[in-house]
XYZ file of N, CA and C in Angstrom:
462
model
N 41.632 1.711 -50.360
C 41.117 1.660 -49.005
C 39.706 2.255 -48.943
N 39.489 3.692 -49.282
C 38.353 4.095 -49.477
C 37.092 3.030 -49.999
N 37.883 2.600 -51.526
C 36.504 0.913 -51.960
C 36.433 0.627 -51.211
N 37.272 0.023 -50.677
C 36.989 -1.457 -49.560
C 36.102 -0.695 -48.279
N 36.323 0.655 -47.524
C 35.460 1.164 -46.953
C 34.131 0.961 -47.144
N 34.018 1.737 -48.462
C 32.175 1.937 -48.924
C 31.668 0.791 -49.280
N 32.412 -0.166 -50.015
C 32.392 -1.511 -50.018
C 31.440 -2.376 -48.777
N 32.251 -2.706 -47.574
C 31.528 -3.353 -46.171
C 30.563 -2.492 -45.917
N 30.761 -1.254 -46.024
C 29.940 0.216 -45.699
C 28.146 -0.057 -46.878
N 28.107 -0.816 -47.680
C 27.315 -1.182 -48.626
C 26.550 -2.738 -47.991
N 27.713 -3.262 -48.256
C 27.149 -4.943 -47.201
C 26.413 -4.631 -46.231
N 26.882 -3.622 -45.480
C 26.410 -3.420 -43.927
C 25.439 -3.048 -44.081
N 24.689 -2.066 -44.596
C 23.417 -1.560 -44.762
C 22.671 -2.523 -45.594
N 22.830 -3.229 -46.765
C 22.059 -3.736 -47.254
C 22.069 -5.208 -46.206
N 22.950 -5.653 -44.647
C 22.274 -6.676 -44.706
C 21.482 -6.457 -43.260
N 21.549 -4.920 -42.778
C 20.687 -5.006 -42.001
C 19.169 -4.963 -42.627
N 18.688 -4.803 -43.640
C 17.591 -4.948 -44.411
C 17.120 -6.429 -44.548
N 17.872 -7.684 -43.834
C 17.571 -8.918 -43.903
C 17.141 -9.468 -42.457
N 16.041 -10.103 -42.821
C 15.003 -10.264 -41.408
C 15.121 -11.916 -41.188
N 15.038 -12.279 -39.731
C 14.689 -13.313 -39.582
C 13.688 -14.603 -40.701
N 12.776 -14.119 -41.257
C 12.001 -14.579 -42.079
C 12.636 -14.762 -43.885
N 13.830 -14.483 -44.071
C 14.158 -14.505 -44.815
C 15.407 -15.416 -44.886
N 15.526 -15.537 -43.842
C 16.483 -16.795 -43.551
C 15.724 -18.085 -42.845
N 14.308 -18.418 -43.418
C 13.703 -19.271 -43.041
C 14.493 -20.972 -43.443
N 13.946 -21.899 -42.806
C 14.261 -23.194 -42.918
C 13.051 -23.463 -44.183
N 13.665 -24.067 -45.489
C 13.081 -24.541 -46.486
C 13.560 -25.667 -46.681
N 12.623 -26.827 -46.355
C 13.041 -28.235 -46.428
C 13.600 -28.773 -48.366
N 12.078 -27.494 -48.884
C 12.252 -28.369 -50.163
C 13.436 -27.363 -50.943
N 14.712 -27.026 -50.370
C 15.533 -26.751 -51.386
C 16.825 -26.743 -50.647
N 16.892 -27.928 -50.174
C 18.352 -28.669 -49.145
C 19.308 -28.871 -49.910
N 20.412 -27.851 -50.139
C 21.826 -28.349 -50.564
C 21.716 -28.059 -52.099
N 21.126 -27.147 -52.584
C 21.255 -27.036 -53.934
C 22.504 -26.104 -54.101
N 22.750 -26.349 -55.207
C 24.055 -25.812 -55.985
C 23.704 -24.180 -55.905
N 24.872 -23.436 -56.184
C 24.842 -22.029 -56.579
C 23.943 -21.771 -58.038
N 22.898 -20.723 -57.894
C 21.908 -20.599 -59.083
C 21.604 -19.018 -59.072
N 20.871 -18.500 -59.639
C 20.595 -17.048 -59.914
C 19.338 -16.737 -58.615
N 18.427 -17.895 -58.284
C 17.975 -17.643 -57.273
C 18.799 -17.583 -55.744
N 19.445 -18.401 -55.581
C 20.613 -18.294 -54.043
C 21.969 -18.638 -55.120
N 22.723 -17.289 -54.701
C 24.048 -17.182 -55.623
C 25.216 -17.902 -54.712
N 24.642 -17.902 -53.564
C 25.894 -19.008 -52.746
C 25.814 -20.316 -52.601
N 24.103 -20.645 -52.886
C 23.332 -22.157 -52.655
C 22.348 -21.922 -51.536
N 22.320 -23.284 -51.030
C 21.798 -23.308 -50.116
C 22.283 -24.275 -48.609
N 22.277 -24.498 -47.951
C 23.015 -25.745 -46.891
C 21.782 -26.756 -46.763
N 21.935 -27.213 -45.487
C 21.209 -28.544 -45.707
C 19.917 -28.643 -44.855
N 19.686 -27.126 -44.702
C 18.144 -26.961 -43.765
C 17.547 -26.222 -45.242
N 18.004 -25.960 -46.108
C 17.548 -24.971 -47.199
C 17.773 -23.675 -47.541
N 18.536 -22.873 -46.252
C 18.654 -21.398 -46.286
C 19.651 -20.876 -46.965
N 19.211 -19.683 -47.585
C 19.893 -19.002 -48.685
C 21.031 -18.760 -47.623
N 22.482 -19.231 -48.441
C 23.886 -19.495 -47.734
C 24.148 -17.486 -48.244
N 24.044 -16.724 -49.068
C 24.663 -15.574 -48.926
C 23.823 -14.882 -48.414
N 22.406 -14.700 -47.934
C 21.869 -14.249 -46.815
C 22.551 -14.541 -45.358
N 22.903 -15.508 -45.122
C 23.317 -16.077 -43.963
C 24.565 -15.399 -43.867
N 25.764 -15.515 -45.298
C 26.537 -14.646 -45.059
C 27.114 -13.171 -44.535
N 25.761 -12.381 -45.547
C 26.039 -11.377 -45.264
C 24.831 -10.467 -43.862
N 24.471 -11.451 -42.860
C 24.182 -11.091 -41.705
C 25.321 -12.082 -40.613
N 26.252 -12.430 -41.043
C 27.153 -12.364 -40.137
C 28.016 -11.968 -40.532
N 28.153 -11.206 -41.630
C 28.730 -9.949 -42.058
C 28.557 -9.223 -40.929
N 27.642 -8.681 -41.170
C 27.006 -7.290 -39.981
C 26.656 -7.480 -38.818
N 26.902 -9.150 -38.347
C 26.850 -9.052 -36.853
C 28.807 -9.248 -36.517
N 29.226 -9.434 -37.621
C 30.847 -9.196 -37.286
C 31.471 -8.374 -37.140
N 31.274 -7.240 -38.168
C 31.564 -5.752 -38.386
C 30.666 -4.806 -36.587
N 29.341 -5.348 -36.662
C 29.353 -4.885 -35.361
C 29.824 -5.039 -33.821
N 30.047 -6.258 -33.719
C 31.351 -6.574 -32.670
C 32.578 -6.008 -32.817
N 33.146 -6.042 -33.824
C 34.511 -5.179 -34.318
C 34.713 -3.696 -33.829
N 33.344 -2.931 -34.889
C 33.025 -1.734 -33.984
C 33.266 -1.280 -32.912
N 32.018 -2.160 -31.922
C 31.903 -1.823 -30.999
C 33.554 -2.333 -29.584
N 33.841 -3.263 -29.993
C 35.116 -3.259 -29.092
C 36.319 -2.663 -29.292
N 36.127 -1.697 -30.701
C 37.006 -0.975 -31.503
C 37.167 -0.077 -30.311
N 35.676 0.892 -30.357
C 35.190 2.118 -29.886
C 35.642 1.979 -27.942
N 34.977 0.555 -27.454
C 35.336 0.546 -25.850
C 36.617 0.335 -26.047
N 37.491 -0.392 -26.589
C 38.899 -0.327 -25.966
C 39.508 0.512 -26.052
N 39.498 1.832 -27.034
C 39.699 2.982 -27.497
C 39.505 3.859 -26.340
N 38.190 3.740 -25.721
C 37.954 4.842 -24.856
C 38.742 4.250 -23.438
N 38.554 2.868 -23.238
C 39.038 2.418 -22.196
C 40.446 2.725 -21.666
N 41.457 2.743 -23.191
C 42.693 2.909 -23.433
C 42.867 4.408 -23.180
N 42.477 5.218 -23.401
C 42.439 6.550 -23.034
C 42.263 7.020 -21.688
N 41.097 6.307 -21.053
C 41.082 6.633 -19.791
C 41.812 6.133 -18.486
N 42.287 5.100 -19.162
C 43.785 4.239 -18.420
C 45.122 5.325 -18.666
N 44.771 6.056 -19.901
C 46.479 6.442 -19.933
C 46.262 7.573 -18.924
N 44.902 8.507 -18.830
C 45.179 9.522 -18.454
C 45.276 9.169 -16.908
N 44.154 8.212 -16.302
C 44.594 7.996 -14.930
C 46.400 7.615 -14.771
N 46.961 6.958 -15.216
C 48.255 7.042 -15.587
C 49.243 8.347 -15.442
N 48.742 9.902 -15.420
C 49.255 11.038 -15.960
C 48.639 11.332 -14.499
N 47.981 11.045 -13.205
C 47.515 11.802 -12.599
C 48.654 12.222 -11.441
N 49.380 10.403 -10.929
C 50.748 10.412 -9.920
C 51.624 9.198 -10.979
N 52.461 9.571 -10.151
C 53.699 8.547 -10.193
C 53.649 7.240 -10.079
N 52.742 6.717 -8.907
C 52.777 5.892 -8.309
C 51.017 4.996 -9.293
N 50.296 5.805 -9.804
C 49.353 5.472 -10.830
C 49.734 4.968 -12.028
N 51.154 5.585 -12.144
C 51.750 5.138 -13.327
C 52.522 4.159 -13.783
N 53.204 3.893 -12.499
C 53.913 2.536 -12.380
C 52.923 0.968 -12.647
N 51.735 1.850 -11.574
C 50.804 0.513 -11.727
C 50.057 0.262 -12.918
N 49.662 1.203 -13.960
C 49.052 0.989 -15.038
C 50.287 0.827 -15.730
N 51.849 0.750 -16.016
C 52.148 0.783 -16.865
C 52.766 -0.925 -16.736
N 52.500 -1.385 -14.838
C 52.946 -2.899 -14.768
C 51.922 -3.690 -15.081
N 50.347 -3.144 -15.187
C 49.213 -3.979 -15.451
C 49.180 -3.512 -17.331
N 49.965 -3.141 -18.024
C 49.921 -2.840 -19.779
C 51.267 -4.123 -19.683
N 52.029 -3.807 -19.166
C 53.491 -4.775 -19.202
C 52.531 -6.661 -19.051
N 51.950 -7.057 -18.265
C 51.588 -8.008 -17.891
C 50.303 -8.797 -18.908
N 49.477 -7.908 -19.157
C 48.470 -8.039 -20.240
C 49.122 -8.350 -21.403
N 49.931 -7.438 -22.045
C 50.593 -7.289 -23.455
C 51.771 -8.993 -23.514
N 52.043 -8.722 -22.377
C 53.020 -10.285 -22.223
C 52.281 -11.870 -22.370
N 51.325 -12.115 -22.231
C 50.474 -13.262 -21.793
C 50.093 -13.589 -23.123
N 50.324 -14.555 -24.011
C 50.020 -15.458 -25.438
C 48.135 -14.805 -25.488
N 48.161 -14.941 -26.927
C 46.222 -14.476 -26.554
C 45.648 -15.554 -26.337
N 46.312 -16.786 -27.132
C 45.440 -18.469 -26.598
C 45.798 -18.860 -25.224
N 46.202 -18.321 -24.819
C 46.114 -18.575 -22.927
C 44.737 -17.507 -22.382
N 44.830 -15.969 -22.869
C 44.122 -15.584 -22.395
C 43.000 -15.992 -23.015
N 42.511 -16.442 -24.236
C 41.392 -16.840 -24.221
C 41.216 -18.269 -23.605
N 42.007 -19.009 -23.153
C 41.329 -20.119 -22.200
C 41.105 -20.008 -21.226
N 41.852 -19.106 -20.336
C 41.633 -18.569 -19.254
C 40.006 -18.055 -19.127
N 39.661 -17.108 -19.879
C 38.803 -15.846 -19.911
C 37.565 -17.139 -20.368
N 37.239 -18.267 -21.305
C 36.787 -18.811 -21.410
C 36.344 -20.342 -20.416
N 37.281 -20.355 -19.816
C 37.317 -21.181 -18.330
C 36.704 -20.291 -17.253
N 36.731 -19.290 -16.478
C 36.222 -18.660 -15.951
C 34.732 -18.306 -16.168
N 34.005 -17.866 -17.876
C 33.110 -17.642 -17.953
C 32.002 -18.953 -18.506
N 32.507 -19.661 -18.906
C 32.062 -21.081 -19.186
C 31.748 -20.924 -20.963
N 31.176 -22.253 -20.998
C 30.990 -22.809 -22.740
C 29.426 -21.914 -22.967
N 29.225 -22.149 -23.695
C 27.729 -22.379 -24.743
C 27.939 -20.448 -25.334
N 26.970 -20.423 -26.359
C 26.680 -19.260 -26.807
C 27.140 -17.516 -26.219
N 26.216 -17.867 -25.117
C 26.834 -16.345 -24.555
C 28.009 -16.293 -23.492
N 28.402 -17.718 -22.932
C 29.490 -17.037 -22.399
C 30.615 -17.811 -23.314
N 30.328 -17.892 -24.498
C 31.888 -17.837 -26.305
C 31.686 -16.085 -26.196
N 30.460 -15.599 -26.650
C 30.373 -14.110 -27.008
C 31.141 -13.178 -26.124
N 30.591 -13.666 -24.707
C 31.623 -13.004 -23.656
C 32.881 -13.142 -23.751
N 33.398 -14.229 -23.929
C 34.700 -14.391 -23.149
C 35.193 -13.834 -24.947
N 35.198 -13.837 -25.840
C 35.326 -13.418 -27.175
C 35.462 -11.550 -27.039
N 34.468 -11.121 -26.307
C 34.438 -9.374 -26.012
C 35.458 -8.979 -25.464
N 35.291 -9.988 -24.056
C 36.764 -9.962 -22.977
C 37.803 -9.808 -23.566
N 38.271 -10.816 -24.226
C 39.570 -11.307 -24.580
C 39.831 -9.647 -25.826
N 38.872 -9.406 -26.606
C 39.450 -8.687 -27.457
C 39.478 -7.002 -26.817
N 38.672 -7.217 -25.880
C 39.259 -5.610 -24.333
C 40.444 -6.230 -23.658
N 40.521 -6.811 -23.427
C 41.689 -7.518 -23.111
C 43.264 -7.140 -23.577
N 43.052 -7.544 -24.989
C 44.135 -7.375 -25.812
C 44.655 -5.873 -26.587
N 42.902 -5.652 -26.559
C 43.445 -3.841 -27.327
C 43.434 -3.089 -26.477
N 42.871 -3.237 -25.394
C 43.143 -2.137 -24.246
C 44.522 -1.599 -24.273
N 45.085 -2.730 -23.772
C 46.472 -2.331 -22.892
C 47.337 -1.483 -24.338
N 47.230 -2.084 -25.260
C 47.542 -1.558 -27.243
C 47.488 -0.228 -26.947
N 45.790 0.139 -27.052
C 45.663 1.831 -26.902
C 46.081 2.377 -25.878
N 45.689 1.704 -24.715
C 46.284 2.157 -23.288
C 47.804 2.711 -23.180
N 48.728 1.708 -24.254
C 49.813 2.045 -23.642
C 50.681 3.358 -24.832
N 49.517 3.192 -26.094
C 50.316 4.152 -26.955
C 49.378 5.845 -26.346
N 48.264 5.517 -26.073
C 48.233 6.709 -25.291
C 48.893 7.612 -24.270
N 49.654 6.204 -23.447
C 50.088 6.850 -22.540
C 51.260 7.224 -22.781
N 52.016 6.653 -23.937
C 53.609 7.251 -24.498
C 53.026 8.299 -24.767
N 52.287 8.764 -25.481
C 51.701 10.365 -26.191
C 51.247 11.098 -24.771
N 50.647 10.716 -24.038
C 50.546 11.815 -22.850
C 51.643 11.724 -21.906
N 52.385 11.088 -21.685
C 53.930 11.003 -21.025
C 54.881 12.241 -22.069
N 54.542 11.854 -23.381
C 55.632 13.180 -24.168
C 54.938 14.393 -24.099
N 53.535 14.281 -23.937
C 53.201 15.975 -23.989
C 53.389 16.521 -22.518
N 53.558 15.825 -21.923
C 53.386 15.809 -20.398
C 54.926 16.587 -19.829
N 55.911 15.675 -21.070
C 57.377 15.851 -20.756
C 57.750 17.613 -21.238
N 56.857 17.473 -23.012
C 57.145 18.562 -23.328
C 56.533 19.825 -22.947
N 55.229 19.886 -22.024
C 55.090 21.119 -21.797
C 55.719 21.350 -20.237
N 56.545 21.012 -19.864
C 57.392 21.061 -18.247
C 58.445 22.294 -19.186
């Protein structure tokens, strides 16, 4: 586990070091085979295919991250509003019941119908859907853990 850590942890840094200009369009080297100059090839505008890779490497790992980190906090601050009444708790624990129930390919058509097609609203409804899904996850194992500490210090 640790490899595989320092591993992406290696990708990641070396592919934020890759610039727009380095993933230029080169007409004269369309579709060549894997070689010591591009070790993945190239596609059919010319661009080095493991450059390309490994910056959506690191624009993947950073979406991951980052909806890691908000649903995490989101989930936390749901459980504790949860811990404040009774009546807070019922309702966050029927809006974790209702979320957690719903197929994720519904909620992403849903969440993708609402925000529409093209580029940024895929990215959106893609953010959504994955706050969506891990929220209520952390939300609700938080709130078993603050419901038992809750129980056990009474």
């Amino acid at each position: 586990m640790i490899f595989s850590l320092l591993l992406f942890l290696c990708l990641y840094i070396i592919s934020l070091s890759i610039d727009s200009t380095m993933i230029k369009i080169n007409l004269l080297a369309i579709n060549q085979s894997p070689r010591l100059s591009h070790l993945f090839g190239t596609d059919w505008l010319g661009r080095d295919m493991l450059l390309r890779t490994l910056k959506g490497l690191q624009l993947s790992i950073s979406i991951g991250l980052v909806t890691a980190v908000l649903s995490t906090i989101l989930g936390v601050l749901i459980s504790f509003a949860a811990s404040i009444h009774p009546s807070i708790d019922k309702l966050v624990t029927w809006l974790i019941d209702l979320f957690l129930s719903l197929p994720h390919l519904v909620t992403l058509i849903l969440i993708s119908f609402v925000l529409g097609g093209g580029f940024k609203g895929g990215c959106n409804w893609l953010n959504i859907n994955t706050l969506a899904i891990d929220c209520p996850c952390a939300a609700s194992g938080n709130h078993a853990a603050t419901g038992n500490a809750i129980c056990t210090d009474v």
